[in-house]
Short mmCIF file of C-alpha atoms in Angstrom, two decimals:
data_model
loop_
_atom_site.label_atom_id
_atom_site.label_comp_id
_atom_site.label_asym_id
_atom_site.label_seq_id
_atom_site.Cartn_x
_atom_site.Cartn_y
_atom_site.Cartn_z
CA UNK A 1 -18.67 -14.56 1.02
CA UNK A 2 -15.24 -15.95 0.23
CA UNK A 3 -12.63 -17.30 2.60
CA UNK A 4 -9.36 -18.91 1.61
CA UNK A 5 -5.98 -19.75 3.05
CA UNK A 6 -2.61 -20.89 1.71
CA UNK A 7 0.99 -21.30 2.69
CA UNK A 8 0.25 -22.29 6.30
CA UNK A 9 3.43 -23.65 7.91
CA UNK A 10 3.42 -21.96 11.31
CA UNK A 11 5.73 -19.19 10.16
CA UNK A 12 3.49 -17.79 7.45
CA UNK A 13 -0.08 -17.84 6.28
CA UNK A 14 -2.57 -15.88 4.22
CA UNK A 15 -6.26 -15.33 4.70
CA UNK A 16 -8.89 -13.61 2.58
CA UNK A 17 -12.49 -13.01 3.58
CA UNK A 18 -15.29 -11.07 1.91
CA UNK A 19 -18.66 -10.72 3.64
CA UNK A 20 -19.88 -7.68 1.71
CA UNK A 21 -22.54 -9.72 -0.12
CA UNK A 22 -26.08 -9.14 1.21
CA UNK A 23 -27.21 -11.77 3.70
CA UNK A 24 -23.69 -13.08 4.35
CA UNK A 25 -23.08 -11.06 7.51
CA UNK A 26 -23.37 -13.62 10.33
CA UNK A 27 -21.60 -16.34 8.35
CA UNK A 28 -19.05 -13.74 7.28
CA UNK A 29 -18.03 -13.03 10.86
CA UNK A 30 -17.86 -16.74 11.58
CA UNK A 31 -15.67 -17.32 8.53
CA UNK A 32 -13.38 -14.45 9.41
CA UNK A 33 -12.94 -15.69 12.99
CA UNK A 34 -12.46 -19.30 11.90
CA UNK A 35 -9.96 -18.30 9.21
CA UNK A 36 -8.01 -16.07 11.56
CA UNK A 37 -7.82 -18.68 14.31
CA UNK A 38 -6.75 -21.55 12.03
CA UNK A 39 -4.45 -19.67 9.65
CA UNK A 40 -3.14 -16.70 11.62
CA UNK A 41 -3.59 -17.98 15.17
CA UNK A 42 -4.62 -16.69 18.57
CA UNK A 43 -0.94 -16.64 19.46
CA UNK A 44 -0.65 -13.54 17.26
CA UNK A 45 -3.86 -11.69 18.15
CA UNK A 46 -7.01 -12.89 19.85
CA UNK A 47 -10.12 -11.62 18.11
CA UNK A 48 -12.62 -10.08 20.57
CA UNK A 49 -16.35 -10.69 20.77
CA UNK A 50 -18.39 -8.27 18.67
CA UNK A 51 -21.61 -6.50 19.58
CA UNK A 52 -24.92 -7.95 18.47
CA UNK A 53 -25.58 -5.19 15.95
CA UNK A 54 -22.12 -5.79 14.45
CA UNK A 55 -22.80 -9.52 14.16
CA UNK A 56 -26.08 -8.77 12.41
CA UNK A 57 -24.44 -6.49 9.85
CA UNK A 58 -20.84 -7.64 9.44
CA UNK A 59 -19.79 -6.48 5.97
CA UNK A 60 -16.01 -6.59 5.88
CA UNK A 61 -13.42 -7.49 3.25
CA UNK A 62 -9.97 -8.37 4.48
CA UNK A 63 -6.63 -9.75 3.40
CA UNK A 64 -4.37 -10.93 6.20
CA UNK A 65 -0.79 -12.17 5.96
CA UNK A 66 1.25 -13.79 8.73
CA UNK A 67 5.04 -13.68 8.93
CA UNK A 68 6.32 -15.41 12.07
CA UNK A 69 4.74 -13.57 15.02
CA UNK A 70 3.47 -10.68 12.91
CA UNK A 71 0.17 -10.25 11.10
CA UNK A 72 -0.77 -7.61 8.52
CA UNK A 73 -4.42 -7.00 7.73
CA UNK A 74 -5.76 -4.82 4.92
CA UNK A 75 -9.35 -4.14 5.91
CA UNK A 76 -12.29 -2.59 4.05
CA UNK A 77 -15.43 -2.35 6.19
CA UNK A 78 -18.73 -1.34 4.57
CA UNK A 79 -20.47 -1.53 7.95
CA UNK A 80 -19.52 -0.10 11.32
CA UNK A 81 -17.98 -2.58 13.77
CA UNK A 82 -17.85 -2.53 17.56
CA UNK A 83 -16.67 -4.93 20.24
CA UNK A 84 -19.25 -6.18 22.71
CA UNK A 85 -17.42 -4.62 25.68
CA UNK A 86 -13.90 -4.33 27.04
CA UNK A 87 -12.53 -7.83 26.26
CA UNK A 88 -9.95 -7.85 29.06
CA UNK A 89 -7.82 -10.77 27.88
CA UNK A 90 -4.05 -10.64 28.33
CA UNK A 91 -1.98 -9.79 25.26
CA UNK A 92 1.63 -8.76 24.76
CA UNK A 93 2.03 -7.20 21.34
CA UNK A 94 2.56 -3.98 19.44
CA UNK A 95 -0.42 -2.83 17.40
CA UNK A 96 -0.29 -0.34 14.55
CA UNK A 97 -3.27 1.23 12.79
CA UNK A 98 -2.93 3.12 9.49
CA UNK A 99 -6.27 4.59 8.43
CA UNK A 100 -6.85 5.69 4.84
CA UNK A 101 -10.61 6.28 5.11
CA UNK A 102 -13.08 6.44 7.98
CA UNK A 103 -11.94 6.29 11.61
CA UNK A 104 -10.87 3.69 14.17
CA UNK A 105 -11.54 4.43 17.85
CA UNK A 106 -9.51 2.48 20.41
CA UNK A 107 -10.19 1.96 24.07
CA UNK A 108 -7.24 2.91 26.24
CA UNK A 109 -5.77 1.52 29.45
CA UNK A 110 -7.56 2.52 32.68
CA UNK A 111 -7.48 6.28 33.09
CA UNK A 112 -6.12 6.89 29.58
CA UNK A 113 -9.44 7.22 27.72
CA UNK A 114 -10.26 6.54 24.10
CA UNK A 115 -8.11 7.44 21.12
CA UNK A 116 -9.41 7.93 17.60
CA UNK A 117 -7.27 7.38 14.51
CA UNK A 118 -8.85 9.47 11.72
CA UNK A 119 -8.29 9.14 7.98
CA UNK A 120 -4.75 10.04 6.94
CA UNK A 121 -3.21 9.18 10.32
CA UNK A 122 -1.47 6.26 12.02
CA UNK A 123 -1.18 5.12 15.63
CA UNK A 124 1.21 2.62 17.19
CA UNK A 125 1.26 1.40 20.79
CA UNK A 126 2.16 -1.55 22.99
CA UNK A 127 -0.87 -3.56 24.10
CA UNK A 128 -0.79 -5.52 27.37
CA UNK A 129 -4.49 -6.32 27.48
CA UNK A 130 -7.24 -6.47 24.90
CA UNK A 131 -9.23 -3.25 24.77
CA UNK A 132 -12.52 -2.31 23.18
CA UNK A 133 -12.65 -0.65 19.78
CA UNK A 134 -15.08 0.50 17.13
CA UNK A 135 -14.75 1.49 13.51
CA UNK A 136 -16.89 3.66 11.29
CA UNK A 137 -18.63 2.39 8.21
CA UNK A 138 -16.66 2.70 4.97
CA UNK A 139 -13.36 2.14 6.75
CA UNK A 140 -10.18 1.42 4.80
CA UNK A 141 -7.19 0.67 7.01
CA UNK A 142 -4.11 -1.42 7.67
CA UNK A 143 -3.87 -3.19 11.02
CA UNK A 144 -0.51 -4.62 12.03
CA UNK A 145 0.16 -6.95 14.94
CA UNK A 146 3.86 -7.10 15.76
CA UNK A 147 5.93 -9.08 18.30
CA UNK A 148 6.98 -6.84 21.21
CA UNK A 149 10.62 -7.95 21.56
CA UNK A 150 12.49 -5.09 19.84
CA UNK A 151 9.58 -2.65 19.74
CA UNK A 152 8.30 -2.58 23.32
CA UNK A 153 11.51 -0.99 24.71
CA UNK A 154 11.22 1.78 22.08
CA UNK A 155 7.59 2.51 22.88
CA UNK A 156 7.29 2.02 26.62
CA UNK A 157 3.93 3.53 27.58
CA UNK A 158 3.95 5.99 24.69
CA UNK A 159 1.29 6.13 22.01
CA UNK A 160 2.85 7.40 18.78
CA UNK A 161 0.68 9.06 16.16
CA UNK A 162 1.39 10.89 12.93
CA UNK A 163 0.52 11.36 9.28
CA UNK A 164 0.05 8.28 7.13
CA UNK A 165 2.08 9.89 4.33
CA UNK A 166 5.28 10.12 6.39
CA UNK A 167 8.36 8.55 4.80
CA UNK A 168 8.43 5.72 7.35
CA UNK A 169 4.78 4.79 6.83
CA UNK A 170 5.20 5.02 3.03
CA UNK A 171 7.98 2.42 3.23
CA UNK A 172 6.09 0.25 5.68
CA UNK A 173 3.01 0.32 3.45
CA UNK A 174 5.08 -0.63 0.40
CA UNK A 175 6.63 -3.53 2.31
CA UNK A 176 3.29 -4.83 3.61
CA UNK A 177 1.85 -4.73 0.09
CA UNK A 178 4.82 -6.78 -1.11
CA UNK A 179 4.33 -9.26 1.73
CA UNK A 180 0.68 -9.82 0.79
CA UNK A 181 1.77 -10.57 -2.78
CA UNK A 182 4.74 -12.84 -2.08
CA UNK A 183 4.44 -14.44 1.37
CA UNK A 184 2.82 -17.66 0.15
CA UNK A 185 5.82 -18.32 -2.13
CA UNK A 186 8.62 -17.43 0.29
CA UNK A 187 11.06 -20.04 1.54
CA UNK A 188 12.40 -20.04 5.12
CA UNK A 189 15.19 -17.57 4.32
CA UNK A 190 12.72 -15.26 2.59
CA UNK A 191 10.38 -15.39 5.58
CA UNK A 192 13.27 -14.47 7.91
CA UNK A 193 14.39 -11.58 5.69
CA UNK A 194 10.86 -10.26 5.29
CA UNK A 195 10.19 -10.46 9.03
CA UNK A 196 13.45 -8.63 9.73
CA UNK A 197 12.61 -5.85 7.29
CA UNK A 198 9.12 -5.50 8.77
CA UNK A 199 10.45 -5.13 12.32
CA UNK A 200 13.15 -2.70 11.13
CA UNK A 201 10.53 -0.46 9.52
CA UNK A 202 8.22 -0.69 12.54
CA UNK A 203 11.15 0.50 14.65
CA UNK A 204 11.64 3.35 12.18
CA UNK A 205 8.01 4.41 12.66
CA UNK A 206 8.51 4.39 16.43
CA UNK A 207 11.70 6.48 16.12
CA UNK A 208 10.43 8.77 13.35
CA UNK A 209 13.36 7.91 11.08
CA UNK A 210 14.83 4.87 9.35
CA UNK A 211 18.31 3.64 8.55
CA UNK A 212 18.59 4.52 4.88
CA UNK A 213 21.64 2.30 4.38
CA UNK A 214 19.98 -0.81 5.83
CA UNK A 215 20.18 -3.25 2.87
CA UNK A 216 17.02 -5.12 3.90
CA UNK A 217 15.02 -1.95 3.27
CA UNK A 218 16.09 -1.47 -0.36
CA UNK A 219 13.11 -3.40 -1.84
CA UNK A 220 10.64 -1.45 0.33
CA UNK A 221 12.28 1.87 -0.53
CA UNK A 222 12.20 1.01 -4.24
CA UNK A 223 8.54 0.01 -4.09
CA UNK A 224 7.58 3.12 -2.10
CA UNK A 225 9.30 5.28 -4.73
CA UNK A 226 7.48 3.44 -7.52
CA UNK A 227 4.12 3.86 -5.78
CA UNK A 228 4.76 7.56 -5.36
CA UNK A 229 5.97 7.96 -8.95
CA UNK A 230 2.88 6.16 -10.27
CA UNK A 231 0.67 8.73 -8.53
CA UNK A 232 2.70 11.65 -9.90
CA UNK A 233 3.44 10.54 -13.47
CA UNK A 234 1.89 13.66 -15.02
CA UNK A 235 3.62 15.98 -12.55
CA UNK A 236 6.33 18.08 -14.23
CA UNK A 237 8.25 18.07 -10.94
CA UNK A 238 8.54 14.27 -10.84
CA UNK A 239 12.22 13.32 -10.69
CA UNK A 240 14.62 11.22 -8.61
CA UNK A 241 15.30 14.31 -6.49
CA UNK A 242 11.59 14.85 -5.79
CA UNK A 243 11.05 11.19 -4.86
CA UNK A 244 14.08 11.23 -2.58
CA UNK A 245 12.82 14.38 -0.88
CA UNK A 246 9.34 12.91 -0.31
CA UNK A 247 10.83 9.70 1.11
CA UNK A 248 13.35 11.56 3.27
CA UNK A 249 16.44 9.94 1.76
CA UNK A 250 19.32 11.21 -0.32
CA UNK A 251 19.21 10.89 -4.11
CA UNK A 252 22.24 8.64 -3.84
CA UNK A 253 20.41 6.34 -1.43
CA UNK A 254 17.43 6.14 -3.78
CA UNK A 255 19.64 5.29 -6.76
CA UNK A 256 21.43 2.66 -4.66
CA UNK A 257 18.11 1.05 -3.66
CA UNK A 258 16.99 0.83 -7.30
CA UNK A 259 20.38 -0.54 -8.34
CA UNK A 260 20.02 -3.28 -5.72
CA UNK A 261 16.98 -4.58 -7.60
CA UNK A 262 18.54 -4.01 -11.04
CA UNK A 263 16.67 -0.84 -12.05
CA UNK A 264 17.16 2.90 -12.51
CA UNK A 265 14.83 5.58 -11.18
CA UNK A 266 14.67 7.70 -14.34
CA UNK A 267 14.18 4.63 -16.52
CA UNK A 268 11.24 3.49 -14.40
CA UNK A 269 9.58 6.91 -14.67
CA UNK A 270 10.08 7.05 -18.44
CA UNK A 271 8.76 3.53 -19.02
CA UNK A 272 5.68 4.14 -16.88
CA UNK A 273 4.91 7.35 -18.76
CA UNK A 274 5.26 5.49 -22.05
CA UNK A 275 2.90 2.78 -20.80
CA UNK A 276 0.26 5.32 -19.89
CA UNK A 277 0.67 7.12 -23.21
CA UNK A 278 0.29 3.83 -25.07
CA UNK A 279 -2.97 3.13 -23.22
CA UNK A 280 -4.23 6.61 -24.09
CA UNK A 281 -3.53 6.02 -27.79
CA UNK A 282 -6.20 3.34 -27.96
CA UNK A 283 -8.76 4.97 -25.65
CA UNK A 284 -12.30 4.14 -26.87
CA UNK A 285 -13.43 7.79 -26.73
CA UNK A 286 -11.76 10.92 -28.06
CA UNK A 287 -8.03 10.82 -27.36
CA UNK A 288 -5.28 13.36 -27.01
CA UNK A 289 -3.19 14.28 -30.02
CA UNK A 290 0.46 13.26 -30.21
CA UNK A 291 1.58 16.72 -29.08
CA UNK A 292 -0.90 16.73 -26.22
CA UNK A 293 0.24 13.28 -25.11
CA UNK A 294 3.85 14.43 -25.20
CA UNK A 295 3.04 17.46 -23.08
CA UNK A 296 0.80 15.58 -20.65
CA UNK A 297 3.41 12.90 -19.93
CA UNK A 298 6.23 15.43 -19.68
CA UNK A 299 8.22 14.70 -22.85
CA UNK A 300 10.16 17.67 -24.26
CA UNK A 301 8.07 17.80 -27.44
CA UNK A 302 6.19 15.56 -29.86
CA UNK A 303 9.36 14.62 -31.76
CA UNK A 304 11.09 13.49 -28.58
CA UNK A 305 8.01 11.55 -27.53
CA UNK A 306 7.75 9.86 -30.95
CA UNK A 307 11.44 8.86 -30.97
CA UNK A 308 11.29 7.50 -27.42
CA UNK A 309 8.05 5.63 -28.09
CA UNK A 310 9.43 4.02 -31.26
CA UNK A 311 12.67 3.01 -29.54
CA UNK A 312 10.72 1.31 -26.76
CA UNK A 313 7.84 -0.26 -28.73
CA UNK A 314 9.25 -0.53 -32.27
CA UNK A 315 6.52 1.71 -33.76
CA UNK A 316 5.68 5.38 -33.75
CA UNK A 317 2.62 6.38 -31.70
CA UNK A 318 0.56 6.81 -34.88
CA UNK A 319 1.66 3.42 -36.23
CA UNK A 320 0.82 1.79 -32.92
CA UNK A 321 -2.66 3.34 -32.85
CA UNK A 322 -3.34 2.11 -36.40
CA UNK A 323 -2.06 -1.39 -35.63
CA UNK A 324 -4.47 -1.72 -32.72
CA UNK A 325 -7.55 -0.66 -34.65
CA UNK A 326 -7.54 3.03 -33.75
CA UNK A 327 -6.71 4.15 -37.32
CA UNK A 328 -9.99 6.01 -37.57
CA UNK A 329 -8.78 8.37 -34.88
CA UNK A 330 -6.62 11.09 -36.40
CA UNK A 331 -3.35 11.82 -34.62
CA UNK A 332 -4.61 15.43 -34.39
CA UNK A 333 -7.89 14.53 -32.71
CA UNK A 334 -8.17 16.03 -29.26
CA UNK A 335 -10.34 15.73 -26.19
CA UNK A 336 -13.05 18.32 -25.46
CA UNK A 337 -11.50 21.36 -23.90
CA UNK A 338 -8.19 20.94 -25.78
CA UNK A 339 -7.33 23.01 -28.78
CA UNK A 340 -5.79 21.67 -32.01
CA UNK A 341 -2.22 20.55 -31.65
CA UNK A 342 0.55 19.52 -33.98
CA UNK A 343 1.08 15.81 -34.50
CA UNK A 344 4.31 14.02 -35.10
#
């Protein structure tokens, strides 16, 4: 079990807890509750009591960041969790659940029944009172607690659900990942800007669209595009136009967001493909030939790949492989299932 906190100044805080280790379950729940209460605070979200079987088998890893009245939790639960019963305490907040794996079942207000958020979906709602919930084992999810001020009027009594790969959730996810990485180092102005961007994107989720010229969203849009590009590096369709389409913005807006952080979309894609090709050149087992690498990472041909690689790294792919101890691997060697190919 590991619990740690840093950057606690009332406006921000970070918490990490890991109770996956065998035998750590009861102390793990205690550590999570103690860490949340001291570093995130009951003023943000009051943790409920858990059922006895949950307490006896509480295997959860979590990273939680606080920015003013908001908290963002990345949760990985090896065990199922369940509250003891309907907690019933007063709360006034907006809660958002983004489930990547497993399912999260939420108790509803009287007469509204339960709602389940399955893998690949999100749910956002205003919460006036604590309600019961349970999660499946092997859950991976984001849980956001947000101040109600600007969001409650947009939501009213509505419960909004949708796919977790929507453009708005992609941007929100990118922003929350950035917050986890940087919040401990942010100054007061940075905390304010980050909080503003978070609320703006939460409003976008509620409305089903975001303001693509809002300057505070440029870093989140850039990061969301990078995350998407990283997953599609070998896709021949990967381009600024494809990324813009997936993120529901114009190509011009995407270029403007990258320019705001001093980068270019096409340059990022090319550099990431070169990085992956460089890693493949020194793979411990059979590696692709130069021509196969060029084709796999969507370079026009082996000559173009070689020229681009040398311009970026100062060596040809073959020279690089030799310099890193892979000289025994011929540039023409190929993986099983690939035929011979021309090398550069």
